[in-house]
mmCIF file of C-alpha atoms and ligand atoms in Angstrom:
data_model
loop_
_atom_site.group_PDB
_atom_site.id
_atom_site.type_symbol
_atom_site.label_atom_id
_atom_site.label_comp_id
_atom_site.label_asym_id
_atom_site.label_seq_id
_atom_site.Cartn_x
_atom_site.Cartn_y
_atom_site.Cartn_z
ATOM 1 C CA MET T 15 -255.147 -107.435 132.221
ATOM 2 C CA GLN T 16 -252.883 -107.585 129.187
ATOM 3 C CA ARG T 17 -254.695 -106.948 125.866
ATOM 4 C CA PRO T 18 -254.453 -109.844 123.372
ATOM 5 C CA TYR T 19 -252.053 -109.551 120.441
ATOM 6 C CA ASN T 20 -254.077 -108.836 117.310
ATOM 7 C CA PHE T 21 -252.630 -110.082 113.995
ATOM 8 C CA SER T 22 -255.478 -108.793 111.783
ATOM 9 C CA ALA T 23 -254.551 -107.772 108.225
ATOM 10 C CA GLY T 24 -256.896 -104.805 108.420
ATOM 11 C CA PRO T 25 -258.594 -103.052 109.958
ATOM 12 C CA ALA T 26 -255.719 -103.769 112.257
ATOM 13 C CA ALA T 27 -254.362 -103.202 115.744
ATOM 14 C CA ILE T 28 -253.796 -99.612 116.880
ATOM 15 C CA PRO T 29 -251.214 -98.741 119.559
ATOM 16 C CA LEU T 30 -252.784 -98.901 123.025
ATOM 17 C CA GLU T 31 -251.402 -95.462 123.925
ATOM 18 C CA VAL T 32 -253.239 -93.992 120.954
ATOM 19 C CA LEU T 33 -256.534 -95.683 121.803
ATOM 20 C CA LYS T 34 -256.303 -94.464 125.380
ATOM 21 C CA GLN T 35 -255.626 -90.894 124.310
ATOM 22 C CA ALA T 36 -258.550 -90.997 121.875
ATOM 23 C CA ALA T 37 -260.810 -92.346 124.626
ATOM 24 C CA GLU T 38 -259.721 -89.589 126.991
ATOM 25 C CA GLU T 39 -260.350 -86.914 124.387
ATOM 26 C CA MET T 40 -263.556 -88.333 122.964
ATOM 27 C CA LEU T 41 -266.000 -86.061 124.786
ATOM 28 C CA ASP T 42 -263.965 -82.868 124.971
ATOM 29 C CA TRP T 43 -260.931 -82.364 122.762
ATOM 30 C CA PRO T 44 -258.069 -80.308 124.216
ATOM 31 C CA ASN T 45 -255.848 -78.313 121.850
ATOM 32 C CA ALA T 46 -252.040 -78.310 121.958
ATOM 33 C CA GLN T 47 -252.142 -75.741 124.777
ATOM 34 C CA GLY T 48 -254.459 -77.982 126.813
ATOM 35 C CA GLN T 49 -257.472 -75.689 126.325
ATOM 36 C CA HIS T 50 -260.778 -77.556 126.107
ATOM 37 C CA CYS T 51 -263.476 -76.692 123.586
ATOM 38 C CA GLY T 52 -266.450 -78.693 124.899
ATOM 39 C CA MET T 53 -266.723 -80.813 121.737
ATOM 40 C CA GLY T 54 -265.422 -84.174 120.624
ATOM 41 C CA VAL T 55 -263.566 -84.369 117.308
ATOM 42 C CA MET T 56 -266.476 -86.209 115.639
ATOM 43 C CA GLU T 57 -268.762 -83.260 116.390
ATOM 44 C CA MET T 58 -266.610 -80.467 114.991
ATOM 45 C CA SER T 59 -267.077 -78.600 111.753
ATOM 46 C CA HIS T 60 -264.319 -79.568 109.354
ATOM 47 C CA ARG T 61 -263.938 -75.840 108.659
ATOM 48 C CA GLY T 62 -263.671 -74.745 112.276
ATOM 49 C CA LYS T 63 -260.362 -73.659 113.770
ATOM 50 C CA GLU T 64 -260.162 -76.728 116.019
ATOM 51 C CA PHE T 65 -260.340 -79.250 113.200
ATOM 52 C CA GLN T 66 -258.195 -77.070 110.921
ATOM 53 C CA ALA T 67 -255.454 -77.324 113.565
ATOM 54 C CA ILE T 68 -255.823 -81.127 113.794
ATOM 55 C CA HIS T 69 -255.653 -81.438 110.021
ATOM 56 C CA ALA T 70 -252.661 -79.135 109.581
ATOM 57 C CA GLN T 71 -250.724 -80.862 112.374
ATOM 58 C CA ALA T 72 -251.450 -84.321 110.923
ATOM 59 C CA GLU T 73 -250.184 -83.244 107.497
ATOM 60 C CA ALA T 74 -247.071 -81.577 108.924
ATOM 61 C CA ASP T 75 -246.213 -84.632 111.017
ATOM 62 C CA LEU T 76 -246.757 -87.005 108.102
ATOM 63 C CA ARG T 77 -244.563 -84.848 105.838
ATOM 64 C CA GLU T 78 -241.822 -84.956 108.453
ATOM 65 C CA LEU T 79 -242.141 -88.702 109.127
ATOM 66 C CA LEU T 80 -242.076 -89.741 105.478
ATOM 67 C CA ALA T 81 -239.773 -86.891 104.313
ATOM 68 C CA ILE T 82 -242.321 -85.887 101.659
ATOM 69 C CA PRO T 83 -240.811 -83.240 99.347
ATOM 70 C CA ALA T 84 -242.552 -79.873 99.056
ATOM 71 C CA ASP T 85 -243.545 -80.452 95.432
ATOM 72 C CA TYR T 86 -245.880 -83.279 96.475
ATOM 73 C CA SER T 87 -249.452 -82.735 97.655
ATOM 74 C CA VAL T 88 -250.815 -84.713 100.576
ATOM 75 C CA LEU T 89 -254.519 -85.451 100.108
ATOM 76 C CA PHE T 90 -256.792 -86.929 102.761
ATOM 77 C CA MET T 91 -259.603 -88.612 100.852
ATOM 78 C CA GLN T 92 -262.300 -91.269 101.168
ATOM 79 C CA GLY T 93 -263.037 -94.383 99.131
ATOM 80 C CA GLY T 94 -260.294 -96.735 100.291
ATOM 81 C CA GLY T 95 -257.608 -98.483 98.304
ATOM 82 C CA LEU T 96 -260.101 -100.106 95.967
ATOM 83 C CA ALA T 97 -261.633 -96.782 94.939
ATOM 84 C CA GLU T 98 -258.109 -95.600 94.115
ATOM 85 C CA ASN T 99 -257.938 -98.420 91.583
ATOM 86 C CA ALA T 100 -260.434 -96.323 89.605
ATOM 87 C CA ILE T 101 -259.453 -92.848 90.834
ATOM 88 C CA VAL T 102 -255.778 -93.124 89.853
ATOM 89 C CA PRO T 103 -256.524 -94.064 86.217
ATOM 90 C CA MET T 104 -259.293 -91.441 86.059
ATOM 91 C CA ASN T 105 -256.724 -88.821 87.094
ATOM 92 C CA LEU T 106 -253.529 -89.939 85.405
ATOM 93 C CA SER T 107 -254.219 -92.264 82.499
ATOM 94 C CA ALA T 108 -254.867 -89.518 79.933
ATOM 95 C CA ARG T 109 -251.695 -87.662 80.884
ATOM 96 C CA THR T 110 -249.727 -88.587 77.776
ATOM 97 C CA ALA T 111 -252.607 -89.662 75.499
ATOM 98 C CA ALA T 112 -253.612 -87.836 72.326
ATOM 99 C CA ALA T 113 -256.792 -85.736 72.768
ATOM 100 C CA GLY T 114 -259.835 -88.004 72.906
ATOM 101 C CA ALA T 115 -257.774 -91.222 72.954
ATOM 102 C CA GLN T 116 -257.399 -93.568 75.876
ATOM 103 C CA GLY T 117 -254.034 -93.554 77.586
ATOM 104 C CA THR T 118 -251.907 -96.621 78.197
ATOM 105 C CA VAL T 119 -250.862 -97.703 81.695
ATOM 106 C CA ASP T 120 -248.332 -100.371 82.607
ATOM 107 C CA PHE T 121 -249.181 -102.717 85.499
ATOM 108 C CA VAL T 122 -246.830 -105.063 87.288
ATOM 109 C CA VAL T 123 -248.940 -107.894 88.676
ATOM 110 C CA THR T 124 -247.462 -109.401 91.822
ATOM 111 C CA GLY T 125 -250.531 -110.659 93.691
ATOM 112 C CA SER T 126 -254.205 -110.179 94.437
ATOM 113 C CA TRP T 127 -254.128 -106.416 94.914
ATOM 114 C CA SER T 128 -252.207 -105.420 91.785
ATOM 115 C CA ASP T 129 -254.338 -107.858 89.821
ATOM 116 C CA LYS T 130 -257.487 -106.112 91.066
ATOM 117 C CA SER T 131 -255.919 -102.782 90.160
ATOM 118 C CA GLN T 132 -255.226 -103.733 86.551
ATOM 119 C CA LYS T 133 -258.709 -105.220 86.131
ATOM 120 C CA GLU T 134 -260.438 -102.070 87.444
ATOM 121 C CA ALA T 135 -258.255 -99.792 85.323
ATOM 122 C CA GLN T 136 -259.456 -101.507 82.146
ATOM 123 C CA LYS T 137 -262.657 -99.447 82.490
ATOM 124 C CA TYR T 138 -260.673 -96.244 81.992
ATOM 125 C CA CYS T 139 -257.547 -96.911 79.939
ATOM 126 C CA GLN T 140 -255.526 -99.344 77.879
ATOM 127 C CA VAL T 141 -253.878 -101.731 80.297
ATOM 128 C CA ASN T 142 -250.555 -103.370 79.583
ATOM 129 C CA VAL T 143 -249.492 -106.062 82.047
ATOM 130 C CA ALA T 144 -245.764 -105.399 81.892
ATOM 131 C CA ALA T 145 -244.836 -108.350 84.096
ATOM 132 C CA SER T 146 -246.566 -110.911 86.282
ATOM 133 C CA ASN T 147 -245.658 -113.538 88.850
ATOM 134 C CA GLN T 148 -248.941 -115.392 88.229
ATOM 135 C CA SER T 149 -247.129 -118.515 87.013
ATOM 136 C CA ASP T 150 -245.387 -119.129 90.339
ATOM 137 C CA GLY T 151 -248.472 -118.424 92.453
ATOM 138 C CA HIS T 152 -247.320 -114.907 93.480
ATOM 139 C CA VAL T 153 -244.431 -116.027 95.670
ATOM 140 C CA SER T 154 -241.629 -114.060 93.983
ATOM 141 C CA LEU T 155 -241.286 -110.695 92.244
ATOM 142 C CA PRO T 156 -240.647 -110.408 88.498
ATOM 143 C CA PRO T 157 -237.176 -108.796 88.109
ATOM 144 C CA ALA T 158 -237.571 -105.198 86.916
ATOM 145 C CA THR T 159 -235.051 -105.667 84.108
ATOM 146 C CA GLY T 160 -237.558 -107.997 82.425
ATOM 147 C CA TRP T 161 -240.580 -105.689 82.634
ATOM 148 C CA LYS T 162 -242.132 -104.921 79.221
ATOM 149 C CA LEU T 163 -242.795 -101.227 79.720
ATOM 150 C CA THR T 164 -244.719 -99.208 77.100
ATOM 151 C CA PRO T 165 -242.913 -96.208 75.618
ATOM 152 C CA GLY T 166 -244.976 -93.108 76.477
ATOM 153 C CA ALA T 167 -247.157 -94.831 79.059
ATOM 154 C CA SER T 168 -249.084 -92.482 81.343
ATOM 155 C CA TYR T 169 -247.790 -94.204 84.477
ATOM 156 C CA VAL T 170 -246.622 -97.547 85.861
ATOM 157 C CA HIS T 171 -248.598 -99.166 88.694
ATOM 158 C CA VAL T 172 -246.919 -101.334 91.321
ATOM 159 C CA CYS T 173 -248.330 -102.687 94.595
ATOM 160 C CA THR T 174 -245.267 -102.457 96.815
ATOM 161 C CA ASN T 175 -246.590 -104.833 99.492
ATOM 162 C CA GLU T 176 -249.053 -107.537 98.547
ATOM 163 C CA THR T 177 -251.078 -107.960 101.734
ATOM 164 C CA ILE T 178 -252.602 -111.331 100.807
ATOM 165 C CA ASN T 179 -249.647 -113.052 99.125
ATOM 166 C CA GLY T 180 -246.971 -111.632 101.407
ATOM 167 C CA VAL T 181 -244.494 -110.345 98.818
ATOM 168 C CA GLU T 182 -242.882 -106.919 99.259
ATOM 169 C CA PHE T 183 -240.556 -104.815 97.107
ATOM 170 C CA GLN T 184 -237.395 -104.292 99.134
ATOM 171 C CA SER T 185 -236.553 -101.270 97.006
ATOM 172 C CA LEU T 186 -238.567 -99.251 94.510
ATOM 173 C CA PRO T 187 -237.905 -99.740 90.800
ATOM 174 C CA ASP T 188 -235.929 -96.986 89.089
ATOM 175 C CA LEU T 189 -238.080 -96.534 85.990
ATOM 176 C CA LYS T 190 -235.663 -94.083 84.370
ATOM 177 C CA ALA T 191 -232.900 -96.695 84.536
ATOM 178 C CA LEU T 192 -235.321 -99.130 82.868
ATOM 179 C CA GLY T 193 -235.800 -96.685 79.976
ATOM 180 C CA SER T 194 -239.260 -95.385 80.973
ATOM 181 C CA ASP T 195 -240.194 -91.726 81.450
ATOM 182 C CA ALA T 196 -243.478 -92.631 83.131
ATOM 183 C CA PRO T 197 -244.128 -91.773 86.776
ATOM 184 C CA LEU T 198 -244.430 -94.675 89.196
ATOM 185 C CA ALA T 199 -247.744 -95.008 91.057
ATOM 186 C CA ILE T 200 -247.572 -97.225 94.119
ATOM 187 C CA ASP T 201 -250.254 -98.852 96.245
ATOM 188 C CA PHE T 202 -248.489 -98.875 99.606
ATOM 189 C CA SER T 203 -251.614 -99.459 101.686
ATOM 190 C CA SER T 204 -250.211 -102.248 103.814
ATOM 191 C CA HIS T 205 -246.698 -101.007 104.485
ATOM 192 C CA VAL T 206 -247.043 -97.223 104.578
ATOM 193 C CA ALA T 207 -244.923 -95.751 107.378
ATOM 194 C CA SER T 208 -243.213 -99.092 108.014
ATOM 195 C CA ARG T 209 -240.083 -98.027 106.075
ATOM 196 C CA PRO T 210 -238.798 -94.862 104.390
ATOM 197 C CA VAL T 211 -239.896 -94.020 100.823
ATOM 198 C CA ASP T 212 -237.511 -92.944 98.037
ATOM 199 C CA TRP T 213 -239.668 -90.149 96.605
ATOM 200 C CA SER T 214 -237.252 -89.576 93.714
ATOM 201 C CA ARG T 215 -238.730 -92.778 92.238
ATOM 202 C CA VAL T 216 -242.410 -92.114 92.978
ATOM 203 C CA GLY T 217 -244.985 -89.943 91.230
ATOM 204 C CA LEU T 218 -247.998 -90.998 93.269
ATOM 205 C CA ALA T 219 -248.586 -93.171 96.327
ATOM 206 C CA PHE T 220 -251.888 -94.174 97.872
ATOM 207 C CA ALA T 221 -252.907 -96.078 100.969
ATOM 208 C CA GLY T 222 -256.034 -96.976 102.850
ATOM 209 C CA ALA T 223 -255.423 -96.051 106.492
ATOM 210 C CA GLN T 224 -256.763 -99.170 108.169
ATOM 211 C CA LYS T 225 -253.520 -101.183 108.114
ATOM 212 C CA ASN T 226 -250.867 -98.886 109.533
ATOM 213 C CA LEU T 227 -252.458 -95.454 109.998
ATOM 214 C CA GLY T 228 -255.549 -95.969 112.145
ATOM 215 C CA PRO T 229 -259.204 -96.719 111.503
ATOM 216 C CA ALA T 230 -260.842 -97.302 108.119
ATOM 217 C CA GLY T 231 -262.370 -94.379 106.263
ATOM 218 C CA LEU T 232 -259.295 -92.345 105.401
ATOM 219 C CA THR T 233 -257.389 -92.782 102.151
ATOM 220 C CA LEU T 234 -254.032 -91.122 101.895
ATOM 221 C CA VAL T 235 -252.861 -89.893 98.466
ATOM 222 C CA ILE T 236 -249.447 -88.318 97.979
ATOM 223 C CA VAL T 237 -248.993 -86.975 94.476
ATOM 224 C CA ARG T 238 -246.325 -84.925 92.705
ATOM 225 C CA LYS T 239 -247.936 -81.638 91.789
ATOM 226 C CA ASP T 240 -246.962 -81.709 88.101
ATOM 227 C CA LEU T 241 -249.190 -84.797 87.707
ATOM 228 C CA LEU T 242 -252.341 -82.889 88.692
ATOM 229 C CA GLY T 243 -254.802 -81.577 86.137
ATOM 230 C CA HIS T 244 -255.212 -84.500 83.728
ATOM 231 C CA ALA T 245 -258.467 -85.995 85.047
ATOM 232 C CA LEU T 246 -260.904 -87.562 82.589
ATOM 233 C CA SER T 247 -264.132 -85.582 82.171
ATOM 234 C CA ILE T 248 -266.060 -88.468 83.766
ATOM 235 C CA CYS T 249 -264.010 -88.229 86.984
ATOM 236 C CA PRO T 250 -266.217 -87.202 89.933
ATOM 237 C CA SER T 251 -265.183 -83.780 91.212
ATOM 238 C CA ALA T 252 -264.697 -85.174 94.728
ATOM 239 C CA PHE T 253 -262.115 -87.564 93.304
ATOM 240 C CA ASP T 254 -260.324 -85.139 90.998
ATOM 241 C CA TYR T 255 -256.958 -84.711 92.689
ATOM 242 C CA LYS T 256 -256.538 -81.184 91.338
ATOM 243 C CA ILE T 257 -259.850 -80.096 92.884
ATOM 244 C CA VAL T 258 -259.164 -81.905 96.153
ATOM 245 C CA ASP T 259 -255.720 -80.317 96.309
ATOM 246 C CA ALA T 260 -256.995 -76.819 95.473
ATOM 247 C CA ASN T 261 -259.455 -77.131 98.362
ATOM 248 C CA GLY T 262 -256.920 -78.456 100.873
ATOM 249 C CA SER T 263 -258.751 -81.838 101.091
ATOM 250 C CA MET T 264 -261.925 -79.922 102.021
ATOM 251 C CA PHE T 265 -263.810 -79.960 98.704
ATOM 252 C CA ASN T 266 -266.238 -82.204 100.532
ATOM 253 C CA THR T 267 -266.223 -83.258 104.174
ATOM 254 C CA PRO T 268 -263.117 -85.337 104.750
ATOM 255 C CA PRO T 269 -263.127 -88.305 107.174
ATOM 256 C CA THR T 270 -262.456 -86.029 110.118
ATOM 257 C CA TYR T 271 -262.257 -88.575 112.935
ATOM 258 C CA ALA T 272 -260.003 -90.893 110.933
ATOM 259 C CA ILE T 273 -257.696 -87.938 110.158
ATOM 260 C CA TYR T 274 -257.556 -87.150 113.888
ATOM 261 C CA MET T 275 -256.710 -90.785 114.699
ATOM 262 C CA ALA T 276 -254.023 -90.902 112.009
ATOM 263 C CA GLY T 277 -252.645 -87.695 113.532
ATOM 264 C CA LEU T 278 -252.376 -89.404 116.923
ATOM 265 C CA ILE T 279 -250.555 -92.288 115.261
ATOM 266 C CA PHE T 280 -248.152 -89.848 113.564
ATOM 267 C CA LYS T 281 -247.352 -88.366 116.997
ATOM 268 C CA TRP T 282 -246.862 -91.902 118.366
ATOM 269 C CA LEU T 283 -244.517 -92.712 115.477
ATOM 270 C CA LYS T 284 -242.506 -89.565 116.182
ATOM 271 C CA ARG T 285 -242.035 -90.718 119.785
ATOM 272 C CA GLN T 286 -240.595 -94.095 118.779
ATOM 273 C CA GLY T 287 -236.859 -94.675 119.120
ATOM 274 C CA GLU T 288 -234.691 -97.717 118.414
ATOM 275 C CA ASN T 289 -230.880 -97.944 118.440
ATOM 276 C CA GLY T 290 -230.488 -94.201 118.006
ATOM 277 C CA LEU T 291 -233.069 -94.107 115.193
ATOM 278 C CA THR T 292 -236.391 -92.282 115.420
ATOM 279 C CA GLY T 293 -239.741 -92.218 113.636
ATOM 280 C CA VAL T 294 -240.099 -94.345 110.523
ATOM 281 C CA ALA T 295 -236.416 -95.391 110.568
ATOM 282 C CA ALA T 296 -236.921 -96.740 114.095
ATOM 283 C CA MET T 297 -240.052 -98.543 112.974
ATOM 284 C CA GLU T 298 -238.150 -100.059 110.058
ATOM 285 C CA ALA T 299 -235.438 -101.429 112.372
ATOM 286 C CA ARG T 300 -238.103 -102.888 114.635
ATOM 287 C CA ASN T 301 -240.053 -104.322 111.679
ATOM 288 C CA ILE T 302 -236.920 -106.019 110.319
ATOM 289 C CA ALA T 303 -236.293 -107.654 113.702
ATOM 290 C CA LYS T 304 -239.937 -108.739 114.073
ATOM 291 C CA ALA T 305 -240.082 -110.284 110.605
ATOM 292 C CA ARG T 306 -236.760 -112.089 111.055
ATOM 293 C CA LEU T 307 -237.951 -113.607 114.320
ATOM 294 C CA LEU T 308 -241.072 -115.051 112.733
ATOM 295 C CA TYR T 309 -239.535 -116.172 109.408
ATOM 296 C CA ASP T 310 -236.690 -117.909 111.252
ATOM 297 C CA ALA T 311 -239.193 -119.804 113.366
ATOM 298 C CA LEU T 312 -241.161 -120.853 110.275
ATOM 299 C CA ASP T 313 -238.036 -121.863 108.352
ATOM 300 C CA GLN T 314 -236.768 -123.971 111.240
ATOM 301 C CA SER T 315 -240.095 -125.718 111.792
ATOM 302 C CA SER T 316 -241.031 -129.110 110.439
ATOM 303 C CA LEU T 317 -244.759 -128.319 110.782
ATOM 304 C CA PHE T 318 -245.097 -124.675 109.665
ATOM 305 C CA TYR T 319 -243.804 -123.078 106.459
ATOM 306 C CA ASN T 320 -243.927 -119.897 104.376
ATOM 307 C CA LYS T 321 -243.847 -120.173 100.556
ATOM 308 C CA VAL T 322 -242.405 -116.803 99.546
ATOM 309 C CA GLN T 323 -238.953 -116.525 97.991
ATOM 310 C CA ALA T 324 -236.578 -115.260 100.685
ATOM 311 C CA ASP T 325 -235.648 -111.905 99.098
ATOM 312 C CA CYS T 326 -239.307 -110.979 98.374
ATOM 313 C CA ARG T 327 -240.788 -111.668 101.787
ATOM 314 C CA SER T 328 -243.037 -109.050 103.323
ATOM 315 C CA ARG T 329 -242.113 -107.592 106.681
ATOM 316 C CA MET T 330 -245.758 -106.796 107.350
ATOM 317 C CA ASN T 331 -247.895 -109.733 106.191
ATOM 318 C CA ILE T 332 -246.576 -113.226 106.717
ATOM 319 C CA PRO T 333 -248.771 -115.993 105.321
ATOM 320 C CA PHE T 334 -247.900 -119.461 106.607
ATOM 321 C CA TYR T 335 -249.263 -122.977 106.378
ATOM 322 C CA LEU T 336 -249.354 -126.157 108.436
ATOM 323 C CA ARG T 337 -248.006 -129.229 106.652
ATOM 324 C CA ASP T 338 -250.926 -131.110 108.195
ATOM 325 C CA GLU T 339 -253.898 -128.905 107.304
ATOM 326 C CA SER T 340 -256.235 -131.040 109.429
ATOM 327 C CA LEU T 341 -254.687 -129.231 112.412
ATOM 328 C CA ASN T 342 -255.769 -125.768 111.203
ATOM 329 C CA ASP T 343 -258.838 -125.458 113.419
ATOM 330 C CA SER T 344 -257.094 -126.619 116.570
ATOM 331 C CA PHE T 345 -254.189 -124.268 115.777
ATOM 332 C CA LEU T 346 -256.562 -121.302 115.603
ATOM 333 C CA ALA T 347 -258.507 -122.316 118.723
ATOM 334 C CA GLY T 348 -255.274 -122.708 120.695
ATOM 335 C CA ALA T 349 -254.011 -119.365 119.412
ATOM 336 C CA LYS T 350 -257.158 -117.643 120.602
ATOM 337 C CA ALA T 351 -256.836 -119.279 124.008
ATOM 338 C CA ALA T 352 -253.238 -117.963 124.111
ATOM 339 C CA ASN T 353 -254.500 -114.406 123.397
ATOM 340 C CA LEU T 354 -253.270 -114.414 119.777
ATOM 341 C CA LEU T 355 -256.137 -113.150 117.614
ATOM 342 C CA GLN T 356 -257.089 -113.050 113.903
ATOM 343 C CA LEU T 357 -254.434 -115.413 112.523
ATOM 344 C CA LYS T 358 -256.668 -117.073 109.936
ATOM 345 C CA GLY T 359 -255.331 -116.630 106.391
ATOM 346 C CA HIS T 360 -257.190 -114.822 103.607
ATOM 347 C CA LYS T 361 -259.908 -117.025 102.129
ATOM 348 C CA SER T 362 -258.338 -116.916 98.654
ATOM 349 C CA VAL T 363 -255.057 -118.501 99.792
ATOM 350 C CA GLY T 364 -256.051 -120.392 102.961
ATOM 351 C CA GLY T 365 -253.693 -121.271 105.792
ATOM 352 C CA MET T 366 -252.670 -118.640 108.318
ATOM 353 C CA ARG T 367 -251.429 -115.075 108.150
ATOM 354 C CA ALA T 368 -249.711 -112.967 110.766
ATOM 355 C CA SER T 369 -249.925 -109.261 109.984
ATOM 356 C CA ILE T 370 -247.325 -107.524 112.082
ATOM 357 C CA TYR T 371 -247.764 -103.835 111.320
ATOM 358 C CA ASN T 372 -246.122 -101.001 113.238
ATOM 359 C CA ALA T 373 -248.503 -101.379 116.184
ATOM 360 C CA MET T 374 -247.411 -104.988 116.822
ATOM 361 C CA PRO T 375 -244.617 -105.015 119.382
ATOM 362 C CA ILE T 376 -241.825 -107.581 119.176
ATOM 363 C CA GLU T 377 -243.240 -109.150 122.339
ATOM 364 C CA GLY T 378 -246.347 -110.062 120.320
ATOM 365 C CA VAL T 379 -244.262 -111.753 117.637
ATOM 366 C CA GLN T 380 -242.308 -113.569 120.351
ATOM 367 C CA ALA T 381 -245.586 -114.762 121.900
ATOM 368 C CA LEU T 382 -246.640 -116.124 118.485
ATOM 369 C CA VAL T 383 -243.281 -117.860 117.993
ATOM 370 C CA ASP T 384 -243.559 -119.404 121.478
ATOM 371 C CA TYR T 385 -247.015 -120.667 120.567
ATOM 372 C CA LEU T 386 -245.765 -122.127 117.256
ATOM 373 C CA HIS T 387 -243.075 -124.046 119.154
ATOM 374 C CA GLU T 388 -245.479 -125.283 121.780
ATOM 375 C CA PHE T 389 -248.084 -126.344 119.213
ATOM 376 C CA GLU T 390 -245.512 -128.217 117.182
ATOM 377 C CA ARG T 391 -244.142 -129.964 120.275
ATOM 378 C CA THR T 392 -247.499 -131.033 121.682
ATOM 379 C CA ARG T 393 -249.803 -131.543 118.664
ATOM 380 C CA ALA T 394 -247.756 -132.500 115.653
HETATM 381 C C1 PLP U 11 -256.220 -103.280 102.231
HETATM 382 C C2 PLP U 11 -255.652 -102.936 100.906
HETATM 383 C C3 PLP U 11 -256.346 -102.180 99.980
HETATM 384 C C4 PLP U 11 -257.693 -101.746 100.314
HETATM 385 O O1 PLP U 11 -258.642 -101.482 100.260
HETATM 386 P P1 PLP U 11 -260.025 -100.930 100.765
HETATM 387 O O2 PLP U 11 -260.669 -100.419 99.552
HETATM 388 O O3 PLP U 11 -259.649 -99.865 101.724
HETATM 389 O O4 PLP U 11 -260.709 -102.108 101.358
HETATM 390 C C5 PLP U 11 -255.765 -101.864 98.767
HETATM 391 N N1 PLP U 11 -254.529 -102.283 98.477
HETATM 392 C C6 PLP U 11 -253.823 -103.019 99.352
HETATM 393 C C7 PLP U 11 -252.440 -103.437 99.001
HETATM 394 C C8 PLP U 11 -254.362 -103.362 100.589
HETATM 395 O O5 PLP U 11 -253.654 -104.069 101.468
#
């Protein structure tokens, strides 16, 4: 039997190959040489040689996949994306502030997630909203040339893919060219590993794993090493990047099973190929094709539509609406019957949402498009 296509925004679908391998290895994990140890990954000490190998391999594969430069630390933490909304300001906001004074951080508000980030940060620093797309309902991106950046700010926060509103930066802002010396901190939770990252423009990136990197519980932080060591005195030690880094993400017990699962996904990503491309570049090509297929279907429909300005549309999260909202329930019931799961939109914006992360094959998007056509033909 074919598994249904799962369009959940997160926790989200995981490649079947990865789930099968995890199931096979659950009771007795084999190392790279095929030697068994009699333990499952959940049961291992995080300091034992078996888990140390899993952890080191996951980091090495991630560094290769995302081309992370050597002067960046890769931290495997807990707390999720929302905890990072506090942890990032606790670590970076005092960076350029006078002793004892609160630092200033610039936020670009482009949707629900960046808005949450700026609100949480107000507990720890002076927040300047440098730009916002609030007035158009978060369906475009404020052009970087108009951002009101603060001279001497400790960092600039941008959410590079707004999971709920469906807007995505197609390239990262070049803060230097905009006259700012501040490092850029990005929340890339919902499009990590879906496209390459230009690290020359990034000081820090964080992501919860449950969209594109496996199960919930793991939070990935990638931070340029010169930004470490500025934590506020109130910052919990387990969330002080310098301490986490100095202990190789083992200051406290890391989310071991989620790190193992992310490691399996990194191996899966490395096996992907598309038109002569491999890894994340192959995924990007596939993600472009998937998104185009769905947006074209929505744009050509007289029943369904997407509201986001064409050049800001997310490749990962595609919110859409029915012109006749009274059909919403029958649309969702029919989708479920057609093996298309979790298409209901976020409660704050309503409508529908198709999240088509790396694990969603183009066949799944095609099945959704076929269903859209059929629904429109028979019900509208
Ligand atoms: C899902 C998501 C988060 C997540 O948060 P959790 O704390 O892990 O629930 C943060 N930012 C973005 C952009 C997200 O999509």
